[in-house]
Short mmCIF file of C-alpha atoms in Angstrom, two decimals:
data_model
loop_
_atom_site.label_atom_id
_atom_site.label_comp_id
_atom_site.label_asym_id
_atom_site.label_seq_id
_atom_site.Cartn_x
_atom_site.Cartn_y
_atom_site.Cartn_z
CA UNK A 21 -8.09 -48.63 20.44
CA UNK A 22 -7.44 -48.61 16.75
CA UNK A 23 -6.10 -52.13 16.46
CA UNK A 24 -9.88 -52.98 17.38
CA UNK A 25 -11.24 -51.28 14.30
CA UNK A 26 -11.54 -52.01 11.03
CA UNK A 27 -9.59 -50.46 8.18
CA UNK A 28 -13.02 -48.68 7.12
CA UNK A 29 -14.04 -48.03 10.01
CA UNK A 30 -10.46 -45.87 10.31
CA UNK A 31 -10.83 -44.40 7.34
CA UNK A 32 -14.27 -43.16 8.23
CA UNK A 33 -12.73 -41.49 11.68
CA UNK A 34 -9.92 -39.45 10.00
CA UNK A 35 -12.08 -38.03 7.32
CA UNK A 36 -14.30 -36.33 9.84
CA UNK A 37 -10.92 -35.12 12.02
CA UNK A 38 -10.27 -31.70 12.26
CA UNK A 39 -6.40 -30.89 11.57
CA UNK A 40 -5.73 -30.10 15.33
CA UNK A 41 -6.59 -33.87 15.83
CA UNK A 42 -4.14 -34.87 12.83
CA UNK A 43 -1.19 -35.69 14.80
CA UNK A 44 -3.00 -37.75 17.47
CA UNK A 45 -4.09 -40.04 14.96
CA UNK A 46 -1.07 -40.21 13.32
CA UNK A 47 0.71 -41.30 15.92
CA UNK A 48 -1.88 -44.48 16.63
CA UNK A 49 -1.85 -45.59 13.05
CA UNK A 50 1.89 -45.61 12.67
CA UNK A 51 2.17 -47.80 16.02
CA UNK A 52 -0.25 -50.52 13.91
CA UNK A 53 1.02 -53.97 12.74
CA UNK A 54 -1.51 -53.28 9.95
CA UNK A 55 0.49 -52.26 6.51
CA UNK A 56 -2.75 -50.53 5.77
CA UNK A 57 -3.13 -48.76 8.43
CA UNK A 58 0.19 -47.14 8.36
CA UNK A 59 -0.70 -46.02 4.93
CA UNK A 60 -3.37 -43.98 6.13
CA UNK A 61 -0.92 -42.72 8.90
CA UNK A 62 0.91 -42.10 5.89
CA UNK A 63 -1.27 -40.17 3.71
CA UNK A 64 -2.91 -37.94 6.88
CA UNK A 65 0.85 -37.08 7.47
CA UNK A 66 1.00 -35.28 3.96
CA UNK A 67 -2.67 -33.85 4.37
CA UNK A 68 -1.35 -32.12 7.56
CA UNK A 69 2.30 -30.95 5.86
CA UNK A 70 0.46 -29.78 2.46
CA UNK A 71 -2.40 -27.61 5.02
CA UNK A 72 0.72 -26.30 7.04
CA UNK A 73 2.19 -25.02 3.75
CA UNK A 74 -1.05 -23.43 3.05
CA UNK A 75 -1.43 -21.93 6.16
CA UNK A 76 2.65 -20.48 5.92
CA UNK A 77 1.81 -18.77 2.38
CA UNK A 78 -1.47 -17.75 3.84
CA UNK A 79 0.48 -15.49 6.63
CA UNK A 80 2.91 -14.28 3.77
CA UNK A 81 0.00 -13.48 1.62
CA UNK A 82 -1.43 -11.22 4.45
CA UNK A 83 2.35 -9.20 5.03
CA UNK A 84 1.31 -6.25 3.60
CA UNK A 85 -1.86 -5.57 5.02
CA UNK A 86 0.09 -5.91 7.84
CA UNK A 87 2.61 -3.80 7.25
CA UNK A 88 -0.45 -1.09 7.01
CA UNK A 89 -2.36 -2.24 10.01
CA UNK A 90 0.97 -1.43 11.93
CA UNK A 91 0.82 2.02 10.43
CA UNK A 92 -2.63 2.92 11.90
CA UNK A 93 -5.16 1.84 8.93
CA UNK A 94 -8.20 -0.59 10.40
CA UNK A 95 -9.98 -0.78 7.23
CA UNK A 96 -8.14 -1.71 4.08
CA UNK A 97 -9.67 -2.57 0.95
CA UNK A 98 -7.89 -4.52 -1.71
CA UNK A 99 -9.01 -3.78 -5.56
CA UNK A 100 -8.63 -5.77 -9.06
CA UNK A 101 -10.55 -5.93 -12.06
CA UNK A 102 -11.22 -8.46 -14.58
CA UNK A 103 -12.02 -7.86 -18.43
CA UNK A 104 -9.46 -5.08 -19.81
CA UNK A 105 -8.56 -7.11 -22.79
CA UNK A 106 -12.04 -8.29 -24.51
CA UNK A 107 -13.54 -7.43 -27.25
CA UNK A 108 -17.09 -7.35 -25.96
CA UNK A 109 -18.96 -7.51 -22.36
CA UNK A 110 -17.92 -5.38 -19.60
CA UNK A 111 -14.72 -3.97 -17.54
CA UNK A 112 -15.62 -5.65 -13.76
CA UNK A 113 -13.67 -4.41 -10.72
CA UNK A 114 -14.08 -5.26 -6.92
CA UNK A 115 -12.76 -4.24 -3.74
CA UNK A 116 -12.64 -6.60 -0.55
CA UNK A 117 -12.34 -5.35 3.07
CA UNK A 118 -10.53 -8.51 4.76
CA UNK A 119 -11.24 -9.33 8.72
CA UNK A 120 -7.94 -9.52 10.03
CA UNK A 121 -6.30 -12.87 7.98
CA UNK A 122 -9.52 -14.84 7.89
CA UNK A 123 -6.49 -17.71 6.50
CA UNK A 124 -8.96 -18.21 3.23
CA UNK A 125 -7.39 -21.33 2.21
CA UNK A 126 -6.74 -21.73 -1.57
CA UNK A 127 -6.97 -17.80 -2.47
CA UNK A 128 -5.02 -16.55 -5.00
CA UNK A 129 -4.10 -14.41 -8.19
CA UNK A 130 -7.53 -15.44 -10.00
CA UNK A 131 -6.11 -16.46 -13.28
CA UNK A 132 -4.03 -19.04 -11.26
CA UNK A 133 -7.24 -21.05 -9.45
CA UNK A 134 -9.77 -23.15 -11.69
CA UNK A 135 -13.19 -22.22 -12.35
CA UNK A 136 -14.61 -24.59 -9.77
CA UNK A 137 -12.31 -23.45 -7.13
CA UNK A 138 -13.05 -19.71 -7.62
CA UNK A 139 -16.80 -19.95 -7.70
CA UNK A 140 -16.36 -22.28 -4.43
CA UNK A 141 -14.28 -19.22 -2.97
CA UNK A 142 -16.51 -16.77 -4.39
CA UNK A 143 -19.39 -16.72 -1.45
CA UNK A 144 -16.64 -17.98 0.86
CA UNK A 145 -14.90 -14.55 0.69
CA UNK A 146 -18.07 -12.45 1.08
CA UNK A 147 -19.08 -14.24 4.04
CA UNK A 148 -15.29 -13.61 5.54
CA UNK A 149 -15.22 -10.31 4.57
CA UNK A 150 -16.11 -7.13 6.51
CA UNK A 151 -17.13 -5.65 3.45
CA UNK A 152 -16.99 -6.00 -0.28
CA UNK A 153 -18.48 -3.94 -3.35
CA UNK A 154 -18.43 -4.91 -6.53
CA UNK A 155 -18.88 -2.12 -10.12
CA UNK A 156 -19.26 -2.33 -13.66
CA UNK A 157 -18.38 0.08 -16.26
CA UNK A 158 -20.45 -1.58 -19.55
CA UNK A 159 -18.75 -1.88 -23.28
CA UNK A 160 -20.17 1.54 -24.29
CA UNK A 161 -18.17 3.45 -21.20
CA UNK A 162 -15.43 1.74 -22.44
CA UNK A 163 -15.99 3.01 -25.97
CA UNK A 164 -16.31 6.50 -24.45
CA UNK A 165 -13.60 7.02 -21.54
CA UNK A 166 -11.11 4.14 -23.25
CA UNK A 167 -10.35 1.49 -20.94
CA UNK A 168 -8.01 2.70 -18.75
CA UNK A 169 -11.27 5.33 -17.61
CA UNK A 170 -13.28 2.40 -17.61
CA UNK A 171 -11.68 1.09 -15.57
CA UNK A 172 -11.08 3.47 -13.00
CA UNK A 173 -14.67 4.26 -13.47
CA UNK A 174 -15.29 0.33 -12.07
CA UNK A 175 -13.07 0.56 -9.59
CA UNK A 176 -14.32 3.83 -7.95
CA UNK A 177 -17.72 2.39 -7.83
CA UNK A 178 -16.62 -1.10 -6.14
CA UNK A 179 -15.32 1.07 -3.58
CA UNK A 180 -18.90 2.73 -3.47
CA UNK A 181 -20.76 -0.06 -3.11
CA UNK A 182 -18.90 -1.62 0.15
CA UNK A 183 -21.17 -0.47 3.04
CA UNK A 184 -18.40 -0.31 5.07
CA UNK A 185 -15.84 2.29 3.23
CA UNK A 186 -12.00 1.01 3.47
CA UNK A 187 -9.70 4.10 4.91
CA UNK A 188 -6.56 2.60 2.92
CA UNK A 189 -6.75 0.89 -0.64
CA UNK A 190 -4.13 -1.51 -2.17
CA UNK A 191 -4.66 -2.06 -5.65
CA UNK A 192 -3.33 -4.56 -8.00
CA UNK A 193 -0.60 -3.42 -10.55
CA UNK A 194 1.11 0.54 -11.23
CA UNK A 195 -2.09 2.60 -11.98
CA UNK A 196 -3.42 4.53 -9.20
CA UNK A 197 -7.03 5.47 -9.00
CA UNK A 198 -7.55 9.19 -9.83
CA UNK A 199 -10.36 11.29 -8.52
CA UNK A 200 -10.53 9.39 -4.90
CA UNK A 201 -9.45 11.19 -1.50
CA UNK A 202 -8.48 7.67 0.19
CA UNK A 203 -5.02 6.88 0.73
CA UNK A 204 -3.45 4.11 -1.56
CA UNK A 205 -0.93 1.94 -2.79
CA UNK A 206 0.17 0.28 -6.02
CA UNK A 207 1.09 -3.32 -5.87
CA UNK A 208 2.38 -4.94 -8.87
CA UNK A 209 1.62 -8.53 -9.11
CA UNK A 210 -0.67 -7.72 -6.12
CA UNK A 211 -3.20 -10.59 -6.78
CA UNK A 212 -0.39 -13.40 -6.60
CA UNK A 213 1.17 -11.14 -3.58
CA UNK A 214 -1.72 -9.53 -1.19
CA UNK A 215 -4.77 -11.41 0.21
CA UNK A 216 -7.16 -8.61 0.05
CA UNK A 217 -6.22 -7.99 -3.79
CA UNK A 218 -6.48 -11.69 -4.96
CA UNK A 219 -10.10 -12.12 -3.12
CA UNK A 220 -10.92 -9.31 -4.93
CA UNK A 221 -9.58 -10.40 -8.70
CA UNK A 222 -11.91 -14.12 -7.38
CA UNK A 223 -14.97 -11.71 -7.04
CA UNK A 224 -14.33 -9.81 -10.00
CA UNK A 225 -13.48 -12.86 -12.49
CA UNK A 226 -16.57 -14.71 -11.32
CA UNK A 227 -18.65 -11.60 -11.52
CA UNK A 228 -18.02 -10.75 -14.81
CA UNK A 229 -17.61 -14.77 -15.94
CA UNK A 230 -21.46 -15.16 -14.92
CA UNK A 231 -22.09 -11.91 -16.72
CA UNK A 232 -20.89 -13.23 -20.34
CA UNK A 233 -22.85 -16.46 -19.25
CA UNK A 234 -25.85 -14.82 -19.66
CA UNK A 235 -25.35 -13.13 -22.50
CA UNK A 236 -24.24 -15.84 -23.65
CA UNK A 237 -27.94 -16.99 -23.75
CA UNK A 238 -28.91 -13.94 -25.70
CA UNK A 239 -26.30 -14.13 -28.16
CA UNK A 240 -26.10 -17.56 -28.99
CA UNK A 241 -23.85 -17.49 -32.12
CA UNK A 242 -20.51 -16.08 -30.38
CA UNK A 243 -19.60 -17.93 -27.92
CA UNK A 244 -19.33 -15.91 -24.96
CA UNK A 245 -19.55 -19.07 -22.44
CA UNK A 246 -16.34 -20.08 -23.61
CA UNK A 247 -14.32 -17.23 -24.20
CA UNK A 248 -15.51 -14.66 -22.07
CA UNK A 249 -15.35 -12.15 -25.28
CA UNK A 250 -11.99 -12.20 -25.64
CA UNK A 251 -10.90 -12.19 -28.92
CA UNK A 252 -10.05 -16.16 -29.92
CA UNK A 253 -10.20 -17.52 -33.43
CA UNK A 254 -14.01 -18.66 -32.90
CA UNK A 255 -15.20 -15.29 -31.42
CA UNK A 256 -13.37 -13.25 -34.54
CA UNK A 257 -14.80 -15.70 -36.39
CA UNK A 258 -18.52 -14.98 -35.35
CA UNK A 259 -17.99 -11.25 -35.57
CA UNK A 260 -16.74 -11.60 -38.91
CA UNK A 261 -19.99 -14.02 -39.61
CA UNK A 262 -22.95 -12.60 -37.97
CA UNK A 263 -22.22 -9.15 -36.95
CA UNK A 264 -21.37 -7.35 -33.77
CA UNK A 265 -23.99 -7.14 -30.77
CA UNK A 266 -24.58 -4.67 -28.70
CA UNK A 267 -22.42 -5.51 -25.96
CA UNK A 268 -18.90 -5.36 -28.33
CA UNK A 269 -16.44 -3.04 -27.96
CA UNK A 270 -16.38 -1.15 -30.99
CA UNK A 271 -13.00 0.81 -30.00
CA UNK A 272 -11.56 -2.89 -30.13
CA UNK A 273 -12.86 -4.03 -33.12
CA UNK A 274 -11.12 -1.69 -35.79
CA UNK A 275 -8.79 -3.65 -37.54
CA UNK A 276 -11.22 -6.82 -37.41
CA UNK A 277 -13.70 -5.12 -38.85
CA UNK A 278 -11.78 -3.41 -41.81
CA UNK A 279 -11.01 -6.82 -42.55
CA UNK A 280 -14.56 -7.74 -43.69
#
């Protein structure tokens, strides 16, 4: 069969296979006197080893949700945040109820994806989710509770906004949420470790990147499209210049402003 077909015409066929079909094909093209052919048999080979690695971390990455599942919990919500360290915009945390291993493929800690890849992910993990909330505490809560309160302030009302409530939490790093009833466990380096808690660092990061996008349009001067407010040469730069807006943290900015 494929010794009738062009080389194209080949290439055309295994770009529309789906990965159960991999090995089938494989095993035609190798058997072909073409050198090109075999090349393709070649490079599908390592397509199918590189998704098989994928889907191996993929079933690590969901251990621990497992390990809870076994224990009774049905409904467990992972929780990051994005945005501690700025000096201006918001403190953004999210929580994501996973179906059972929906095998996202390319999930992980947030600050380890590119931008493309988590915005692609972003609407990919709400749709494979059972549930997912997403809450904002604003610079001036931050200013008032510190961030730490902030921040549990952001992550009690992620949980809040899931219309489907999680009965166990797992949330990213050593700080426990305080004034919740839910059960719930610390995991450090939980967004490089647990799938619910790195879909919820994507939604987060993305959340809060599109945030500083826009005001990025309001604030034009500072930058915020590139640096997300954190504190980088050019955004001290434009504080120092023009001012502070009304989205900067003014707990933050202490020792930059005594320096004007």
């Amino acid at each position: 069969m494929m010794d009738k077909l062009k080389v194209q015409e080949i290439k055309n066929i295994i770009d529309k296979l789906e990965e159960k079909e991999y090995l089938k094909y494989i095993d035609m093209m190798s058997k072909d006197n073409r050198e090109s052919v075999k090349k393709l048999a070649l490079g599908l080979s390592k397509k199918l080893d590189k998704s098989r690695i994928e889907t191996e971390r993929l079933i690590k990455l969901f251990e621990i949700e497992e390990h809870f599942i076994e224990k009774g919990n049905t409904l467990i919500g992972g929780i990051d945040e994005a945005g501690r360290g700025p000096l201006a915009g918001p403190v953004v945390a999210a929580c994501v109820v996973l179906e059972k291993n929906p095998m996202i493929k390319k999930i992980n800690d947030s600050k380890k994806i590119s931008e493309k890849v988590r915005e692609e992910l972003f609407e990919e993990i709400k749709n494979n989710s059972i549930s997912y909330g997403i809450g904002i505490a604003d610079n001036n809560e931050i200013d008032s509770l510190n961030i730490y309160g902030a921040t549990m302030l952001a992550m009690r009302r992620a949980i809040e906004m899931c219309d489907i409530k999680p009965d166990f939490i797992l949330i990213d790093g050593n700080q426990a949420i305080k004034e919740i009833s839910l059960p719930q466990k610390t995991v450090i380096q939980g967004d490089a470790r647990c799938s619910s808690i790195a879909c919820a660092s994507i939604l987060a990061k993305v959340t809060r990147d599109s945030l500083m996008k826009e005001y990025a349009k309001i604030y034009k001067v500072y930058g915020f499209e590139k640096h997300k407010g954190y504190g980088t040469l050019e955004h001290v730069d434009a504080i120092r210049k023009f001012g502070v807006t009304p989205i900067h943290r003014m707990s933050f900015l202490g020792k930059i402003l005594e320096q004007n």
